Amino acid sequence: MLRAVAPPPCSTEVPQSPTDPTAVAKSSRSPHALSDSNNSSRPARQHFLELHLLLCNLVSSCVSHTPPTELQTWLSQLDISLTSTAISPPKAQKVTSLLGSEAREVWLRGPETQAALQNVLQRLGQYVAQKQCPFPHVMRAGAVFVPMLVVKELLFPQVQGVYIDQVLQEHKVELRPTTLSEERHLVTLQKRPCSSKLRRLLSLKHLPNIYPDILNLYYHSCVCKSLGELAVSLLAWPLIEPG
């Protein structure tokens, strides 16, 4: 369990993605080759998830150590409603207020969080450069592709999928459908079927670029959850009539 530490003042220094995708050499693997997550990849997956969860815990800790009034003020400055749901999703233009380095300033506080983000981005950069991935993936023309299931359900289940889709649109990231053979292979690795949207493939080279913005969305979801729980606790508090 992480030890709660009150966050120091915000820092505008944002770690940069350590890998230039255009500099990656061509892979020796054949096009459309399928790669699985065998026993040898499990320690690597566990290590990455530990880095990812550490960072997420630091972000959520930032929320828990911020006064509710400040959270409400921050939220009110966004053009996004607390009541937006999957049934009535926010408009595409509204999510832009949660993207970019300025939006990260609110949670990217102190050297510990900055170092945690840098560690995750460096590890993702290594996966891109080495054309390896500890999660279910496929190889196409020497490039690694992961299903959106990895992003939406494994890494960021707390973030609404419609928000993540809008991040992809803002970054002009194109998802690709799976072939029948790729679909069967991924279902075997995941040990369960999933929707066609979650089967769509994301080029791994884009993940270091979109990851920080999805963390912004994660911070937003933590704020909404914190304020929602506060509202419930206030409603549950017994009303004392003045004497």
Backbone as JSON, one array per atom type, in Angstrom:
{
  "sequence": "MLRAVAPPPCSTEVPQSPTDPTAVAKSSRSPHALSDSNNSSRPARQHFLELHLLLCNLVSSCVSHTPPTELQTWLSQLDISLTSTAISPPKAQKVTSLLGSEAREVWLRGPETQAALQNVLQRLGQYVAQKQCPFPHVMRAGAVFVPMLVVKELLFPQVQGVYIDQVLQEHKVELRPTTLSEERHLVTLQKRPCSSKLRRLLSLKHLPNIYPDILNLYYHSCVCKSLGELAVSLLAWPLIEPG",
  "N": [[0.86, -1.2, 0.0], [0.55, 2.21, -0.81], [2.21, 4.91, 0.78], [0.6, 7.66, 1.95], [1.3, 10.84, 0.78], [1.42, 14.24, 1.11], [0.93, 16.3, -1.69], [3.48, 18.27, -3.25], [3.91, 21.68, -4.56], [2.53, 22.3, -7.88], [4.15, 21.14, -10.84], [5.31, 22.13, -14.01], [6.8, 20.64, -15.64], [6.86, 18.15, -17.95], [7.36, 14.82, -18.58], [8.8, 13.58, -21.55], [7.94, 11.47, -24.32], [10.09, 8.75, -24.7], [10.76, 7.55, -27.06], [11.2, 7.74, -30.52], [8.96, 6.97, -32.86], [9.38, 6.89, -35.63], [11.98, 6.25, -35.92], [12.37, 3.65, -35.52], [13.66, 0.53, -36.42], [13.01, -1.77, -39.19], [11.18, -4.74, -38.59], [12.22, -8.17, -38.3], [10.31, -10.06, -38.4], [7.68, -11.87, -40.03], [5.02, -10.38, -42.02], [1.82, -9.84, -40.5], [2.26, -11.74, -38.59], [1.49, -13.63, -35.69], [1.63, -12.93, -32.24], [1.95, -14.22, -29.0], [1.13, -14.14, -25.47], [3.1, -15.69, -23.64], [4.41, -17.79, -20.98], [6.89, -16.62, -20.48], [6.5, -13.93, -20.9], [4.96, -13.04, -18.85], [6.23, -12.15, -16.36], [7.26, -9.69, -17.33], [4.9, -8.39, -18.03], [3.7, -8.2, -15.5], [5.53, -6.53, -14.22], [5.28, -4.16, -15.73], [2.6, -3.53, -15.2], [2.79, -3.04, -12.49], [4.31, -0.67, -12.49], [2.5, 0.97, -13.84], [0.22, 0.89, -12.12], [1.29, 2.02, -9.82], [1.7, 4.65, -10.68], [-0.97, 5.38, -11.23], [-2.01, 5.21, -8.65], [-0.65, 7.3, -7.42], [-1.75, 9.45, -8.79], [-4.47, 9.26, -8.02], [-4.08, 9.64, -5.3], [-3.33, 12.27, -5.28], [-5.78, 13.45, -5.78], [-7.2, 12.73, -3.44], [-5.87, 14.23, -1.55], [-6.5, 16.79, -2.09], [-8.5, 19.6, -1.34], [-12.09, 19.35, -1.34], [-13.42, 21.64, -2.28], [-11.58, 22.82, -3.99], [-11.37, 20.83, -5.92], [-13.97, 20.89, -6.94], [-14.0, 23.46, -8.0], [-12.05, 23.21, -10.0], [-13.32, 21.31, -11.59], [-15.59, 22.68, -12.38], [-14.59, 24.46, -14.17], [-14.23, 23.07, -16.44], [-15.7, 22.0, -19.52], [-17.45, 19.84, -19.13], [-19.89, 17.65, -18.01], [-20.75, 16.43, -14.76], [-22.65, 14.49, -14.78], [-22.53, 13.12, -17.14], [-22.86, 10.19, -19.1], [-22.46, 6.83, -20.43], [-24.74, 6.52, -21.88], [-25.6, 9.08, -22.5], [-23.26, 10.54, -23.86], [-20.5, 12.91, -23.53], [-20.01, 15.73, -25.72], [-17.8, 15.68, -28.56], [-16.09, 17.9, -28.82], [-15.83, 18.79, -26.25], [-14.07, 17.3, -24.7], [-11.55, 18.18, -25.16], [-10.66, 20.01, -23.3], [-9.53, 18.52, -21.36], [-7.17, 17.58, -22.28], [-3.64, 17.58, -23.1], [-0.59, 19.3, -21.97], [-1.11, 21.33, -20.1], [-3.41, 20.48, -18.8], [-2.32, 18.38, -17.41], [-0.89, 19.53, -15.37], [-2.28, 19.71, -13.0], [-2.23, 17.24, -11.73], [0.33, 16.25, -12.07], [2.45, 16.35, -9.98], [5.3, 17.08, -8.17], [8.45, 15.27, -7.78], [8.17, 12.47, -7.49], [5.81, 11.6, -8.79], [6.37, 12.55, -11.36], [8.63, 11.03, -11.97], [7.5, 8.49, -11.93], [5.73, 8.6, -14.11], [7.61, 9.0, -16.13], [8.99, 6.55, -16.01], [7.03, 4.73, -16.89], [6.57, 5.66, -19.51], [9.11, 5.32, -20.61], [9.33, 2.54, -20.52], [7.27, 1.8, -22.26], [8.34, 2.94, -24.56], [10.56, 1.29, -24.9], [9.3, -1.12, -25.54], [8.24, -0.44, -28.02], [10.58, 0.14, -29.53], [11.96, -2.3, -29.39], [10.14, -3.96, -30.5], [8.46, -5.59, -29.01], [6.0, -6.87, -26.73], [4.28, -7.28, -23.7], [1.62, -7.85, -23.56], [-1.39, -9.29, -25.04], [-1.05, -9.31, -28.53], [-0.56, -8.48, -32.03], [1.51, -8.88, -34.94], [2.16, -6.77, -37.6], [3.49, -6.19, -40.66], [5.99, -5.85, -39.44], [5.38, -4.21, -37.28], [4.03, -3.64, -34.0], [0.79, -4.34, -32.82], [-1.85, -3.72, -30.59], [-4.9, -4.9, -29.12], [-7.76, -2.79, -28.46], [-8.89, -3.56, -26.15], [-6.86, -3.92, -24.28], [-6.14, -1.31, -23.59], [-8.57, -0.1, -22.77], [-9.83, -1.84, -20.92], [-7.93, -3.26, -19.43], [-5.81, -1.47, -18.69], [-7.08, 1.07, -18.21], [-9.79, 0.82, -16.91], [-11.43, 2.49, -15.46], [-11.98, 4.72, -16.9], [-14.25, 6.28, -19.09], [-15.07, 4.74, -22.14], [-15.8, 6.3, -24.34], [-14.5, 8.69, -23.92], [-11.81, 7.93, -24.24], [-11.87, 7.2, -26.92], [-12.19, 9.73, -28.04], [-9.76, 10.9, -27.4], [-8.09, 9.45, -29.09], [-9.06, 10.41, -31.52], [-8.34, 13.11, -31.35], [-5.6, 12.88, -31.44], [-5.36, 11.94, -33.93], [-5.26, 9.17, -34.44], [-5.54, 6.11, -36.01], [-7.54, 3.27, -35.82], [-7.41, -0.24, -36.52], [-9.22, -2.92, -38.05], [-9.41, -6.36, -36.94], [-8.17, -9.33, -38.53], [-9.74, -12.5, -39.36], [-8.15, -14.64, -38.49], [-6.43, -13.34, -36.71], [-8.29, -12.46, -34.86], [-9.27, -14.88, -33.78], [-6.94, -15.79, -32.58], [-6.41, -13.79, -30.66], [-8.67, -14.04, -29.06], [-8.17, -16.53, -28.0], [-5.88, -15.98, -26.46], [-6.87, -14.06, -24.68], [-8.78, -15.51, -23.5], [-11.48, -15.16, -23.57], [-14.28, -13.92, -25.45], [-14.71, -10.67, -27.0], [-16.16, -7.41, -27.67], [-16.51, -6.05, -31.01], [-15.49, -3.47, -31.12], [-13.63, -3.41, -29.04], [-11.85, -5.2, -30.06], [-10.54, -3.89, -32.05], [-7.48, -2.74, -33.48], [-4.67, -1.09, -32.13], [-1.81, 0.67, -33.02], [1.21, 0.07, -31.41], [3.1, 2.07, -31.29], [1.77, 4.44, -30.93], [0.92, 4.5, -28.32], [2.71, 5.58, -26.26], [2.31, 8.29, -26.77], [-0.41, 8.88, -26.41], [-0.91, 8.01, -23.87], [-0.31, 9.81, -21.6], [-2.41, 11.7, -21.9], [-4.66, 10.09, -21.54], [-4.29, 9.55, -18.89], [-4.92, 12.05, -17.86], [-7.68, 11.94, -18.23], [-8.2, 9.88, -16.47], [-7.58, 11.11, -14.04], [-9.66, 12.98, -14.03], [-11.87, 11.22, -13.78], [-11.35, 10.22, -11.23], [-11.69, 12.52, -9.71], [-14.42, 13.04, -10.13], [-15.49, 10.74, -8.96], [-14.63, 11.08, -6.31], [-15.95, 13.46, -5.53], [-18.55, 12.63, -5.91], [-18.82, 10.58, -3.99], [-18.5, 12.13, -1.73], [-20.81, 13.7, -1.85], [-22.74, 11.73, -1.46], [-22.11, 10.91, 1.15], [-22.7, 13.24, 2.57], [-25.44, 13.41, 2.15], [-26.23, 11.2, 3.56], [-25.71, 11.91, 6.12], [-27.17, 12.57, 9.26], [-29.78, 14.92, 9.62], [-29.83, 17.6, 11.79], [-32.08, 19.24, 13.68], [-32.32, 22.68, 14.48], [-32.13, 23.81, 17.89]],
  "CA": [[0.0, 0.0, 0.0], [1.35, 3.42, -0.91], [2.11, 5.83, 1.9], [0.02, 8.92, 1.48], [2.19, 11.98, 0.92], [0.79, 15.46, 0.61], [1.64, 16.7, -2.9], [4.09, 19.59, -3.28], [3.34, 22.53, -5.62], [2.5, 21.74, -9.22], [5.28, 21.35, -11.73], [4.91, 22.12, -15.41], [7.71, 19.77, -16.39], [6.18, 16.94, -18.37], [8.28, 13.89, -19.25], [8.53, 13.35, -22.96], [8.03, 10.08, -24.76], [11.51, 8.52, -24.97], [10.99, 6.83, -28.3], [10.71, 8.3, -31.77], [8.49, 5.8, -33.62], [9.88, 6.87, -37.0], [13.36, 5.79, -35.93], [12.4, 2.21, -35.24], [14.04, -0.26, -37.59], [12.04, -2.76, -39.63], [11.26, -6.01, -37.88], [12.53, -9.34, -39.12], [9.18, -10.98, -38.4], [6.86, -11.83, -41.23], [3.81, -9.6, -41.84], [0.64, -10.48, -39.93], [2.61, -12.8, -37.65], [0.78, -13.51, -34.43], [2.46, -13.1, -31.06], [1.13, -14.48, -27.83], [1.69, -13.8, -24.17], [3.41, -16.96, -23.0], [4.87, -17.68, -19.6], [8.06, -15.75, -20.38], [6.1, -12.53, -20.94], [4.18, -12.69, -17.67], [6.96, -11.25, -15.46], [7.33, -8.36, -17.93], [3.58, -7.79, -17.9], [3.5, -7.86, -14.1], [6.36, -5.37, -13.9], [4.69, -2.96, -16.32], [1.38, -3.21, -14.47], [3.19, -2.43, -11.22], [4.65, 0.73, -12.78], [1.26, 1.66, -14.2], [-0.63, 1.04, -10.94], [1.95, 2.99, -8.94], [1.39, 5.97, -11.2], [-2.4, 5.63, -11.02], [-2.21, 5.45, -7.22], [-0.16, 8.65, -7.14], [-2.74, 10.38, -9.33], [-5.64, 9.23, -7.14], [-3.67, 10.23, -4.04], [-3.39, 13.71, -5.49], [-7.19, 13.83, -5.61], [-7.6, 12.58, -2.04], [-5.22, 15.25, -0.74], [-6.96, 18.1, -2.55], [-9.79, 19.95, -0.74], [-13.22, 19.22, -2.27], [-13.76, 22.91, -2.91], [-10.65, 23.01, -5.11], [-11.77, 19.87, -6.95], [-15.19, 21.39, -7.56], [-13.63, 24.62, -8.81], [-11.38, 22.7, -11.21], [-14.3, 20.63, -12.43], [-16.52, 23.67, -12.94], [-13.92, 25.17, -15.26], [-14.26, 22.2, -17.61], [-16.99, 21.96, -20.22], [-17.88, 18.45, -19.07], [-20.86, 17.49, -16.93], [-20.57, 15.3, -13.85], [-23.68, 13.48, -15.0], [-22.4, 12.49, -18.44], [-22.8, 8.73, -19.01], [-22.31, 6.16, -21.72], [-25.98, 6.69, -22.62], [-25.57, 10.43, -23.04], [-21.84, 10.88, -23.77], [-20.17, 14.3, -23.79], [-19.69, 16.03, -27.1], [-16.39, 15.46, -28.85], [-15.28, 19.1, -28.63], [-15.7, 19.1, -24.84], [-12.99, 16.56, -24.06], [-10.27, 18.85, -25.41], [-10.23, 20.73, -22.09], [-8.83, 17.56, -20.5], [-5.99, 17.08, -22.98], [-2.47, 18.44, -23.19], [0.3, 19.46, -20.82], [-1.72, 22.18, -19.08], [-4.32, 19.65, -18.01], [-1.52, 17.5, -16.56], [-0.28, 20.26, -14.26], [-3.05, 19.56, -11.77], [-1.88, 16.0, -11.04], [1.76, 15.92, -12.23], [3.02, 17.13, -8.89], [6.42, 16.53, -7.44], [9.37, 14.37, -8.49], [7.76, 11.07, -7.45], [4.85, 11.37, -9.87], [7.07, 12.77, -12.62], [9.49, 9.87, -12.21], [6.63, 7.35, -12.22], [5.29, 8.75, -15.49], [8.78, 8.77, -16.99], [9.27, 5.11, -16.03], [6.04, 4.07, -17.75], [6.82, 6.05, -20.9], [10.35, 4.67, -21.04], [9.06, 1.13, -20.75], [6.52, 1.73, -23.51], [9.28, 3.21, -25.63], [11.37, 0.08, -25.11], [8.47, -2.09, -26.26], [8.15, 0.0, -29.42], [11.89, 0.0, -30.17], [12.34, -3.72, -29.46], [9.04, -4.68, -31.14], [7.99, -6.59, -28.07], [4.88, -6.4, -25.92], [3.89, -8.35, -22.78], [0.18, -8.05, -23.63], [-1.83, -9.88, -26.31], [-0.79, -8.4, -29.64], [-0.27, -9.07, -33.33], [2.55, -8.2, -35.71], [1.8, -6.45, -38.98], [4.58, -5.51, -41.38], [7.05, -5.51, -38.5], [4.92, -3.31, -36.22], [3.22, -4.28, -32.97], [-0.55, -3.8, -32.63], [-2.56, -4.28, -29.44], [-6.34, -4.63, -29.17], [-8.18, -1.73, -27.56], [-9.21, -4.19, -24.87], [-5.74, -3.7, -23.37], [-6.18, 0.07, -23.11], [-9.84, 0.28, -22.13], [-10.27, -2.7, -19.82], [-6.82, -3.69, -18.6], [-5.08, -0.33, -18.13], [-7.92, 2.18, -17.76], [-11.21, 0.46, -16.84], [-12.18, 3.53, -14.77], [-12.23, 5.82, -17.83], [-15.28, 5.98, -20.08], [-14.51, 4.44, -23.45], [-16.06, 7.38, -25.29], [-13.43, 9.67, -23.72], [-10.6, 7.41, -24.86], [-12.06, 7.32, -28.37], [-11.97, 11.12, -28.43], [-8.31, 11.11, -27.35], [-7.55, 8.91, -30.35], [-9.43, 11.33, -32.59], [-7.53, 14.33, -31.21], [-4.23, 12.53, -31.86], [-5.45, 11.42, -35.3], [-4.84, 7.77, -34.41], [-6.49, 5.25, -36.71], [-7.6, 1.88, -35.39], [-7.59, -1.17, -37.64], [-9.96, -4.14, -37.69], [-8.64, -7.6, -36.92], [-8.54, -10.39, -39.47], [-10.35, -13.64, -38.67], [-7.11, -15.41, -37.8], [-5.99, -12.53, -35.56], [-9.37, -12.46, -33.87], [-9.27, -16.17, -33.09], [-5.75, -15.88, -31.74], [-6.58, -12.9, -29.52], [-9.67, -14.64, -28.17], [-7.48, -17.62, -27.29], [-5.0, -15.39, -25.45], [-7.67, -13.36, -23.68], [-9.62, -16.54, -22.9], [-12.88, -14.77, -23.64], [-14.56, -13.03, -26.58], [-15.01, -9.27, -26.66], [-16.88, -6.71, -28.73], [-15.7, -5.68, -32.17], [-14.79, -2.23, -30.81], [-12.46, -3.73, -28.21], [-10.9, -5.99, -30.87], [-9.82, -3.03, -32.99], [-6.05, -2.74, -33.17], [-3.94, 0.16, -31.97], [-0.37, 0.53, -33.19], [1.86, 0.31, -30.13], [3.9, 3.29, -31.35], [0.95, 5.57, -30.51], [0.57, 4.44, -26.91], [3.43, 6.56, -25.44], [1.82, 9.64, -27.01], [-1.77, 9.07, -25.89], [-0.98, 7.57, -22.47], [-0.46, 10.92, -20.65], [-3.74, 12.3, -22.01], [-5.63, 9.19, -20.9], [-4.12, 9.78, -17.45], [-5.74, 13.23, -17.56], [-9.05, 11.45, -18.1], [-8.25, 9.1, -15.23], [-7.67, 12.09, -12.95], [-11.03, 13.5, -14.07], [-12.77, 10.21, -13.23], [-11.11, 10.17, -9.79], [-12.32, 13.71, -9.13], [-15.87, 12.82, -10.15], [-15.79, 9.71, -7.96], [-14.43, 11.65, -4.99], [-17.04, 14.4, -5.24], [-19.79, 11.86, -5.82], [-18.85, 9.92, -2.69], [-18.72, 13.17, -0.73], [-22.22, 14.07, -1.9], [-23.5, 10.64, -0.84], [-21.88, 10.94, 2.59], [-23.43, 14.37, 3.12], [-26.85, 13.07, 2.15], [-26.45, 10.18, 4.58], [-25.5, 12.49, 7.45], [-28.48, 12.94, 9.83], [-30.08, 16.34, 9.73], [-30.12, 17.98, 13.17], [-32.9, 20.44, 13.74], [-31.83, 23.65, 15.47], [-32.9, 23.79, 19.12]],
  "C": [[0.88, 1.23, 0.0], [1.16, 4.27, 0.34], [1.63, 7.17, 1.38], [0.99, 10.05, 1.79], [1.5, 13.19, 0.35], [1.58, 15.98, -0.57], [2.24, 18.08, -2.78], [3.48, 20.41, -4.4], [3.47, 21.9, -6.99], [3.78, 22.05, -9.97], [4.8, 21.27, -13.16], [5.81, 21.25, -16.25], [7.02, 18.46, -16.69], [7.17, 16.03, -19.06], [7.85, 13.65, -20.67], [8.65, 11.88, -23.29], [9.45, 9.8, -25.21], [11.79, 7.91, -26.32], [10.42, 7.59, -29.48], [10.27, 7.15, -32.65], [9.06, 5.73, -35.03], [11.3, 6.33, -37.08], [13.49, 4.29, -35.7], [12.72, 1.44, -36.51], [12.98, -1.27, -37.94], [12.27, -4.08, -38.92], [11.58, -7.14, -38.84], [11.38, -10.32, -39.17], [8.37, -10.81, -39.66], [5.6, -11.03, -40.97], [2.68, -10.47, -41.32], [0.99, -11.64, -39.01], [1.91, -12.55, -36.33], [1.73, -13.77, -33.28], [1.56, -13.31, -29.87], [1.84, -14.03, -26.57], [1.94, -15.11, -23.43], [3.96, -16.72, -21.61], [6.02, -16.71, -19.46], [7.68, -14.28, -20.37], [5.36, -12.1, -19.68], [4.95, -11.84, -16.67], [7.06, -9.83, -16.02], [5.99, -7.65, -17.82], [3.33, -7.34, -16.46], [4.3, -6.62, -13.73], [5.76, -4.09, -14.48], [3.43, -2.55, -15.56], [1.69, -2.6, -13.11], [3.57, -0.97, -11.41], [3.4, 1.55, -13.06], [0.38, 1.91, -12.97], [-0.02, 2.0, -9.93], [1.61, 4.4, -9.38], [-0.08, 6.32, -10.97], [-2.69, 5.91, -9.55], [-1.73, 6.84, -6.81], [-1.16, 9.7, -7.63], [-3.97, 10.42, -8.42], [-5.32, 9.81, -5.77], [-3.68, 11.75, -4.12], [-4.81, 14.22, -5.29], [-7.58, 13.8, -4.14], [-6.99, 13.63, -1.13], [-5.56, 16.67, -1.19], [-8.31, 18.41, -1.93], [-10.92, 19.84, -1.76], [-13.59, 20.52, -2.97], [-12.85, 23.19, -4.11], [-10.99, 22.06, -6.26], [-13.0, 20.37, -7.69], [-14.9, 22.59, -8.44], [-12.97, 24.17, -10.11], [-12.39, 22.08, -12.15], [-15.24, 21.62, -13.1], [-15.91, 24.44, -14.1], [-13.87, 24.34, -16.54], [-15.65, 22.22, -18.22], [-17.48, 20.53, -20.3], [-18.77, 18.29, -17.85], [-20.52, 16.29, -16.07], [-21.52, 14.16, -14.15], [-23.57, 12.81, -16.35], [-22.2, 11.0, -18.27], [-22.58, 8.16, -20.39], [-23.57, 6.32, -22.56], [-26.05, 8.08, -23.25], [-24.15, 10.97, -22.95], [-21.61, 12.35, -24.05], [-19.83, 14.51, -25.25], [-18.19, 15.98, -27.32], [-15.55, 16.69, -28.54], [-15.04, 19.4, -27.15], [-14.5, 18.43, -24.19], [-11.64, 17.25, -24.25], [-9.77, 19.61, -24.19], [-9.48, 19.82, -21.12], [-7.53, 17.07, -21.11], [-4.85, 18.08, -22.92], [-1.73, 18.62, -21.88], [-0.31, 20.33, -19.73], [-2.67, 21.39, -18.2], [-3.56, 18.72, -17.06], [-0.97, 18.21, -15.33], [-0.99, 20.0, -12.94], [-2.69, 18.28, -11.02], [-0.4, 15.64, -11.14], [2.57, 16.73, -11.23], [4.19, 16.4, -8.25], [7.23, 15.51, -8.22], [8.9, 12.92, -8.52], [6.8, 10.74, -8.59], [5.51, 11.55, -11.23], [7.94, 11.57, -12.96], [8.65, 8.64, -12.57], [6.12, 7.4, -13.66], [6.43, 8.48, -16.45], [9.1, 7.29, -17.11], [8.31, 4.37, -16.95], [6.32, 4.39, -19.22], [8.1, 5.42, -21.44], [10.12, 3.19, -21.35], [8.26, 0.94, -22.04], [7.42, 1.99, -24.71], [10.17, 2.02, -25.94], [10.58, -0.98, -25.87], [8.39, -1.74, -27.74], [9.47, -0.26, -30.15], [12.28, -1.47, -30.37], [11.28, -4.58, -30.14], [8.59, -5.86, -30.29], [6.85, -6.0, -27.24], [4.44, -7.54, -25.0], [2.4, -8.65, -22.8], [-0.19, -8.73, -24.95], [-1.67, -8.87, -27.45], [-0.6, -9.18, -30.92], [0.82, -8.25, -33.99], [2.04, -8.0, -37.13], [2.92, -5.64, -39.61], [5.66, -5.02, -40.42], [6.66, -4.58, -37.39], [4.0, -4.06, -35.27], [1.87, -3.56, -32.87], [-1.2, -4.5, -31.44], [-4.05, -4.0, -29.58], [-6.71, -3.54, -28.16], [-8.64, -2.27, -26.21], [-8.12, -3.92, -23.84], [-5.82, -2.31, -22.76], [-7.42, 0.33, -22.27], [-10.2, -0.57, -20.92], [-9.13, -3.14, -18.9], [-6.12, -2.51, -17.92], [-5.99, 0.73, -17.52], [-9.4, 1.8, -17.73], [-12.06, 1.55, -16.19], [-12.59, 4.67, -15.72], [-13.29, 5.4, -18.85], [-14.64, 5.79, -21.46], [-14.7, 5.56, -24.45], [-15.01, 8.48, -25.14], [-12.15, 9.2, -24.42], [-10.69, 7.48, -26.38], [-11.78, 8.74, -28.83], [-10.49, 11.5, -28.34], [-7.67, 10.61, -28.63], [-7.86, 9.85, -31.5], [-8.58, 12.59, -32.55], [-6.1, 14.08, -31.67], [-4.19, 11.97, -33.28], [-4.9, 9.99, -35.41], [-5.93, 6.92, -35.04], [-6.39, 3.82, -36.18], [-7.89, 0.98, -36.58], [-8.36, -2.41, -37.19], [-9.05, -5.36, -37.71], [-9.09, -8.52, -38.05], [-9.14, -11.55, -38.67], [-9.32, -14.44, -37.89], [-6.59, -14.66, -36.58], [-7.04, -12.55, -34.46], [-9.4, -13.77, -33.08], [-8.09, -16.28, -32.13], [-5.91, -15.01, -30.5], [-7.61, -13.45, -28.53], [-9.05, -15.77, -27.36], [-6.6, -17.06, -26.17], [-5.78, -14.75, -24.32], [-8.61, -14.3, -22.94], [-11.08, -16.12, -22.78], [-13.09, -13.89, -24.85], [-14.8, -11.61, -26.09], [-15.67, -8.61, -27.86], [-15.93, -6.34, -29.86], [-14.93, -4.39, -31.91], [-13.53, -2.5, -29.99], [-11.44, -4.58, -28.96], [-10.11, -5.11, -31.82], [-8.39, -2.82, -32.51], [-5.46, -1.34, -33.15], [-2.46, -0.11, -32.16], [0.33, 0.93, -31.89], [2.65, 1.62, -30.12], [3.11, 4.51, -30.89], [0.73, 5.61, -29.0], [1.39, 5.41, -26.04], [2.92, 7.98, -25.62], [0.45, 9.89, -26.39], [-1.86, 8.75, -24.4], [-1.12, 8.74, -21.5], [-1.83, 11.58, -20.71], [-4.81, 11.4, -21.4], [-5.49, 9.28, -19.38], [-4.87, 11.03, -17.01], [-7.2, 12.82, -17.36], [-9.22, 10.64, -16.82], [-8.35, 10.03, -14.03], [-9.08, 12.65, -12.87], [-12.01, 12.5, -13.46], [-12.59, 10.08, -11.72], [-11.75, 11.35, -9.08], [-13.83, 13.52, -9.04], [-16.28, 11.79, -9.09], [-15.67, 10.28, -6.55], [-15.56, 12.59, -4.61], [-18.37, 13.68, -5.13], [-19.92, 11.17, -4.49], [-19.07, 10.93, -1.57], [-20.18, 13.57, -0.68], [-23.08, 13.0, -1.23], [-23.34, 10.67, 0.67], [-22.61, 12.1, 3.25], [-24.92, 14.09, 3.18], [-27.18, 12.07, 3.25], [-26.31, 10.73, 5.99], [-26.84, 12.94, 8.03], [-28.63, 14.45, 10.0], [-30.5, 16.66, 11.15], [-30.89, 19.29, 13.17], [-32.34, 21.39, 14.79], [-32.73, 23.68, 16.7], [-33.5, 25.14, 19.47]]
}
